XYZ file of C-alpha atoms in Angstrom:
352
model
C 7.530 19.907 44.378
C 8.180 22.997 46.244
C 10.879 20.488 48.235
C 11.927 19.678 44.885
C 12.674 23.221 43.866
C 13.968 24.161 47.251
C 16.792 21.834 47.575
C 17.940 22.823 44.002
C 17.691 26.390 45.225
C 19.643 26.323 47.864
C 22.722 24.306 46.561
C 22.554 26.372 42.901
C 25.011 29.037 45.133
C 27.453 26.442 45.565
C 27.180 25.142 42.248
C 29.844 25.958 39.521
C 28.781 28.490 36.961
C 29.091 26.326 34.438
C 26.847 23.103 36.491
C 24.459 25.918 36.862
C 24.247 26.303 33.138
C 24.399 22.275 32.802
C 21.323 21.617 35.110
C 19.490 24.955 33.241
C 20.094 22.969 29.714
C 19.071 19.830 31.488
C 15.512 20.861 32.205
C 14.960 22.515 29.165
C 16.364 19.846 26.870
C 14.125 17.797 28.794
C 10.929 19.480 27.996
C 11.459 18.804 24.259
C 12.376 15.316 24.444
C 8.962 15.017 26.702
C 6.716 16.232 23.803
C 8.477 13.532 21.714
C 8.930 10.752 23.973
C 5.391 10.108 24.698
C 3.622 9.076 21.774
C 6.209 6.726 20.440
C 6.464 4.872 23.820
C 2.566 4.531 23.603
C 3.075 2.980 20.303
C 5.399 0.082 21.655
C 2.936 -0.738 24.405
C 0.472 -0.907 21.665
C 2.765 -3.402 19.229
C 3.551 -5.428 22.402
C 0.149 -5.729 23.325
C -0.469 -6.538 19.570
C 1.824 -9.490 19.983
C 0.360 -10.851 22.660
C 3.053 -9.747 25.068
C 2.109 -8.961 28.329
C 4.365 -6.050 29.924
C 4.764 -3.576 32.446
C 7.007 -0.236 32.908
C 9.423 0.591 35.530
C 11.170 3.294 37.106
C 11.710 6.959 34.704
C 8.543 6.227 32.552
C 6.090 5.564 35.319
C 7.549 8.502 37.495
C 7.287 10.877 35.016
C 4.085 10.723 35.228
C 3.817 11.095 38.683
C 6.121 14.249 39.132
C 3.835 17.118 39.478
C 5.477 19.096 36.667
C 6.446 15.864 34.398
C 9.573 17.915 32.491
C 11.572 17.597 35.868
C 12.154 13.812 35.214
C 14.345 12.967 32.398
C 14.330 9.316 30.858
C 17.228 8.309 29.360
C 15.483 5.432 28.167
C 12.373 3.506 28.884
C 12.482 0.093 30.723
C 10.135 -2.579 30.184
C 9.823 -5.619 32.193
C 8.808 -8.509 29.972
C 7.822 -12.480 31.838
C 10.851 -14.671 30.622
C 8.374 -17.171 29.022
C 7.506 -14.647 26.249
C 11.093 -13.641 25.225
C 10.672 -15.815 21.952
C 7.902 -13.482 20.601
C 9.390 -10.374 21.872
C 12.710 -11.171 19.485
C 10.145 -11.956 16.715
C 8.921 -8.524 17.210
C 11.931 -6.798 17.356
C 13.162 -8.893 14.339
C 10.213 -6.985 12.212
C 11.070 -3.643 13.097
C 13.604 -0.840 12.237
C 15.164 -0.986 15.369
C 19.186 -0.865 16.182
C 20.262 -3.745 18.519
C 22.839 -2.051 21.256
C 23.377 -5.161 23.431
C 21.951 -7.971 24.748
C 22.414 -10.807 27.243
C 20.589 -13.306 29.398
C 18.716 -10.766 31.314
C 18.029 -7.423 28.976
C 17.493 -6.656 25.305
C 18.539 -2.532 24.738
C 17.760 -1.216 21.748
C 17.297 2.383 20.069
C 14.085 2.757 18.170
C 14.438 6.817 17.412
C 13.287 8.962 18.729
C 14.030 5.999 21.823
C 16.033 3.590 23.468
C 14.184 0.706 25.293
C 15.081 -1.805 27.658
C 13.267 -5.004 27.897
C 14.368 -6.665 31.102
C 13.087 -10.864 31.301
C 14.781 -10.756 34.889
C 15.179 -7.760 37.422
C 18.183 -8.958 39.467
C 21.443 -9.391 36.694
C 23.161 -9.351 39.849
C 21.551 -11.321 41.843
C 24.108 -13.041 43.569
C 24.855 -9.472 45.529
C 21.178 -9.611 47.012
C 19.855 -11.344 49.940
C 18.198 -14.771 48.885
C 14.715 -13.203 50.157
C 14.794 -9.776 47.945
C 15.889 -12.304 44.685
C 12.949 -14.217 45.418
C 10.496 -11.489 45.302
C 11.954 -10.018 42.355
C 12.363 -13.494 40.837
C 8.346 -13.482 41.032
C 8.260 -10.517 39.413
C 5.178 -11.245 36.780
C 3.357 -12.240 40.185
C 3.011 -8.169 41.464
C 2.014 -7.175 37.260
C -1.543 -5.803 37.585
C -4.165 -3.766 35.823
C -5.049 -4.541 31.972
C -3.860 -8.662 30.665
C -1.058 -7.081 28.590
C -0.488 -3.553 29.254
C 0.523 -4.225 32.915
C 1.650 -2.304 35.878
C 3.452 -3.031 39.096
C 1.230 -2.800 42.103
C 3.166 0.095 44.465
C 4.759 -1.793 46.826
C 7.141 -4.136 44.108
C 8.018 -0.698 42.334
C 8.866 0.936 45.428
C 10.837 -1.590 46.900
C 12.391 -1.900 43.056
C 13.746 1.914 43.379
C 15.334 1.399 47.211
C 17.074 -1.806 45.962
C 18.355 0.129 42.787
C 19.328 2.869 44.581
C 20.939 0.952 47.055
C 22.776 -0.660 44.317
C 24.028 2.769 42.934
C 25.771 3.711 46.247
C 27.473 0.085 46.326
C 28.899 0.865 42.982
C 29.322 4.456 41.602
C 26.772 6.816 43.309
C 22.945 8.014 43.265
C 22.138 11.275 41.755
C 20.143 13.594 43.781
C 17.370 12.372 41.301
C 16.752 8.992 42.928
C 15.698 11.003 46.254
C 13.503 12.791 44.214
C 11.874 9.901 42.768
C 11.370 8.391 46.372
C 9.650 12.167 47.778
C 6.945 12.228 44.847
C 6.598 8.238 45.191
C 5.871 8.629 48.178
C 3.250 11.610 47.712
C 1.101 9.163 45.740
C 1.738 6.135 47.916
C 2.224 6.613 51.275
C 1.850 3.402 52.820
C 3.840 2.356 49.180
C 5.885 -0.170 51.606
C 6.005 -2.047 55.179
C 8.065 -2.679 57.543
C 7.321 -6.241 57.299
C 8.382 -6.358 53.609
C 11.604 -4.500 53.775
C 12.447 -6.765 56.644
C 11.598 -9.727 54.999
C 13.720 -8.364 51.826
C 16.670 -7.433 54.358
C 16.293 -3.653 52.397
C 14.486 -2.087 56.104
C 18.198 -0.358 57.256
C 18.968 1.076 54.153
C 15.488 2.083 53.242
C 14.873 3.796 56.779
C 18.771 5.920 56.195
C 17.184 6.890 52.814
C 13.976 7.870 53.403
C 14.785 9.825 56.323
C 17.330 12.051 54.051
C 14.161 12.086 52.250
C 12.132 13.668 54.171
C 14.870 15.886 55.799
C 14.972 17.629 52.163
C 11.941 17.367 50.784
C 9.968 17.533 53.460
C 7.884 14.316 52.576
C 7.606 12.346 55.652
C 9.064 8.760 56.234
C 6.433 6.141 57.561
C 9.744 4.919 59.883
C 10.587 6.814 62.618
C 14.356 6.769 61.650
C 15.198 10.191 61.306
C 18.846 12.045 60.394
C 20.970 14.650 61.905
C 21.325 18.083 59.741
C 25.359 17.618 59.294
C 24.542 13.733 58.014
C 22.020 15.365 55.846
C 24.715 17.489 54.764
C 27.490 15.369 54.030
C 25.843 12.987 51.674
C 24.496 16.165 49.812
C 28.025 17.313 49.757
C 28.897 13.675 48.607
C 26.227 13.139 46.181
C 26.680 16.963 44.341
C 30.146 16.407 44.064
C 30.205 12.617 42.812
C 26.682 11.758 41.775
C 24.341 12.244 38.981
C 24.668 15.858 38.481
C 28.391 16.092 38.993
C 29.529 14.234 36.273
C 31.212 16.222 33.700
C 30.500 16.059 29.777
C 32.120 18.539 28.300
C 31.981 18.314 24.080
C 34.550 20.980 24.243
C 37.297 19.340 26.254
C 36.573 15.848 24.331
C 37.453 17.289 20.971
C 40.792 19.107 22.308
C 41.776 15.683 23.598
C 40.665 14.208 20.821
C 42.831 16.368 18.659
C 45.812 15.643 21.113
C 45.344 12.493 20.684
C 45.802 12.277 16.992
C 48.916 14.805 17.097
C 50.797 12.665 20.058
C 52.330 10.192 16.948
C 53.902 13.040 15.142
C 54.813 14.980 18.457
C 56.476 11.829 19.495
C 58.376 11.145 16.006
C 59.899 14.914 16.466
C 61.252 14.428 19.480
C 62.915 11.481 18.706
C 64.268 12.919 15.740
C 65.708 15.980 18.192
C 66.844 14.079 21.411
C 67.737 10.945 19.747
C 68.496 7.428 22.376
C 71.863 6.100 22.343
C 69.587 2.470 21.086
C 68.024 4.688 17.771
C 72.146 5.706 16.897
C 73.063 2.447 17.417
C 70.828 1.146 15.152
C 71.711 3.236 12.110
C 75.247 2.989 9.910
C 75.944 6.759 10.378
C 76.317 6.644 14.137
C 79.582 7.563 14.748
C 79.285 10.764 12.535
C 75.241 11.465 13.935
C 77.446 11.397 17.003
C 79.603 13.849 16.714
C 76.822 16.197 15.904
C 74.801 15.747 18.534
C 74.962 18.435 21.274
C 75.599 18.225 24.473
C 72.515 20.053 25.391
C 70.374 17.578 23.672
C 71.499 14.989 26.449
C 71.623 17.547 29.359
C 67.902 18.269 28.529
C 66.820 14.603 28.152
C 68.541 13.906 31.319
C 66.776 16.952 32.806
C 63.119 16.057 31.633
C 63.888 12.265 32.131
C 64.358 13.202 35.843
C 61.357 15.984 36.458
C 58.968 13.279 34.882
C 60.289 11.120 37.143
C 59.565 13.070 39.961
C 56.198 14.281 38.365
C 55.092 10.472 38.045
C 56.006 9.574 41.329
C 54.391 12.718 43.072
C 51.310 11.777 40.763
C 51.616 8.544 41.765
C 51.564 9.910 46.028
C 48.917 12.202 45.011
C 46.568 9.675 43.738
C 46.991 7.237 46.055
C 46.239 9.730 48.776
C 43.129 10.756 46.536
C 42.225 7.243 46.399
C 42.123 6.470 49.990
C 40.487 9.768 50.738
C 37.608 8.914 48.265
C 37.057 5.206 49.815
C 36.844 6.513 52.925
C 34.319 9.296 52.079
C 32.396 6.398 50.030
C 32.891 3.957 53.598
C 31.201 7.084 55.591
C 28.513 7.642 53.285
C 27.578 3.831 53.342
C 27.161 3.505 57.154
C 25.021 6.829 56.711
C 22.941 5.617 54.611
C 22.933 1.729 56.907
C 24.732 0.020 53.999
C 27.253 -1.260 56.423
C 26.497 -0.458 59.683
C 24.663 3.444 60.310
C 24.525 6.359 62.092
C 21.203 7.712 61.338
C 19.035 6.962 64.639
C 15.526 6.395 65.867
C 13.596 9.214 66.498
């Protein structure tokens, strides 16, 4: 934990003032929702059990536990894992309680049961046409690595932990990790040590990336990697750079700024009928009987000043347009350069 703490320590002076005060609201927000999180989530292991269900948890809700101080890890939600062959009776359940369906498809039921939202997962790869035959098989056999009590499962240490590389793996294919997946590796990897081998990841074609990320891990939290892949301090540094300003903890949600453009939004209609009404088009004149004398009365600086907008907002799109294409190219290849860090396509990181 004092890893933990440290790395948050040492980027909070390059932090914004106001991600400072996000991250500060984050923890203690968190240490509410703890207090009230735990005993309803008890209470659905206890219905599914009651049903005859047999499940197991994944990722946030078995980590919390693990995290020395258990506040530090939010859950959004709570994912369950249920075997495919008892999806029938989990719907029967659901069907009896005050629950509020969000979505649901072949591969996940999410609902919100308050004070919760749950996942139920039948499958563990939606996307499994993006993974390596090997790694769908093992997750395909997922109810084979449940352990523990007939119903009220767990995964043994190994499935989970190759579970979290391959879904923060998938996270840097697609958006980004938070900083908050790394974390989740350093304190995994306090309990379990051994939590993987070689042999698996090899097998599950996750070794490269897992040996990239685990030596970042230990580089900031000073856990160590059981691969002796290991990563230089300005690597380190760049995907911190890259994660802080893209990842979990960079993402803006601003209530403020959402109502304003909210409000905008609303008032664009009647800011659009005014201007109309000033700086009409020679297509509106045309269209009504009194043209000839709504022409005569029309000044010439009401056309001077369309033309004059009409042509910055031209220029304004088309330097937007430059600007974000130059953004755009910039971000892929800061996204490319993070990938071969981190062995998603080729690496840099090196054996020790």
């Amino acid at each position: 934990m004092v890893g933990v703490c440290g790395f948050l320590l040492q980027n909070d002076r390059t932090l914004p003032h106001e991600r400072q005060m996000q991250l500060a609201s984050l923890f203690y927000r968190t240490v509410f929702q703890l207090s009230k999180a735990q005993p309803p989530l008890k209470g659905w292991r206890e219905k599914l059990a009651a049903a005859g269900i047999p499940h197991a948890l994944l990722k946030g809700a078995v980590l919390q536990a693990l995290y020395p101080v258990p506040e530090l890890r939010l859950c959004g939600d709570a994912d369950f894992f249920v075997p495919p062959a008892f999806l029938p009776q989990l719907k029967a359940l659901l069907s009896t309680e005050d629950v509020r369906l969000l979505h649901e498809d072949e591969t996940v039921i999410y609902i919100y049961a308050a004070p919760l939202h749950l996942e139920f997962h039948t499958t563990l790869l939606p996307d499994a046409a993006t993974d390596s035959p090997a790694l769908a098989a093992y997750f395909g056999d997922a109810a084979a690595h449940m352990t523990g009590d007939a119903l009220c499962r767990d995964f043994d240490p190994e499935f989970h932990f190759v579970y979290l590389l391959s879904h923060q793996m998938r996270h840097f294919q697609t958006d980004c990790a938070g900083i908050r997946t790394f974390m989740d590796l350093a304190v995994f990897l306090q309990h379990f040590p051994d939590a993987a081998s070689e042999s698996r990841l090899r097998e599950t074609g996750l070794f490269d990336y897992a040996a990239g990320a685990l030596a970042l891990t230990a580089h900031w939290f000073g856990v160590p990697s059981p691969f002796s892949v290991t990563v230089s301090d300005a690597d380190a540094d760049a995907v911190a750079a890259y994660i802080l300003s893209v990842g979990l903890f960079a993402r803006k949600q601003n209530t403020a700024a959402a109502k304003v453009e909210k409000q905008m939004h609303s008032a664009f209609p009647r800011l659009r009928t005014l201007w109309r009404a000033l700086f009409p088009t020679r297509e509106d004149l045309e269209k009504d009987a009194r043209y000839g004398a709504l022409a005569k009365k029309c000044l010439p600086a009401a056309y001077t000043k369309r033309f004059f907008t009409a042509l910055f907002t031209r220029r304004g799109h088309m330097r937007d347009t430059a600007r974000n294409i130059v953004t755009a190219a910039d971000d892929a290849k800061e996204r490319v350069r993070m990938q071969k860090l981190l062995h998603l396509n080729g690496g840099n990181a090196h054996e020790g």
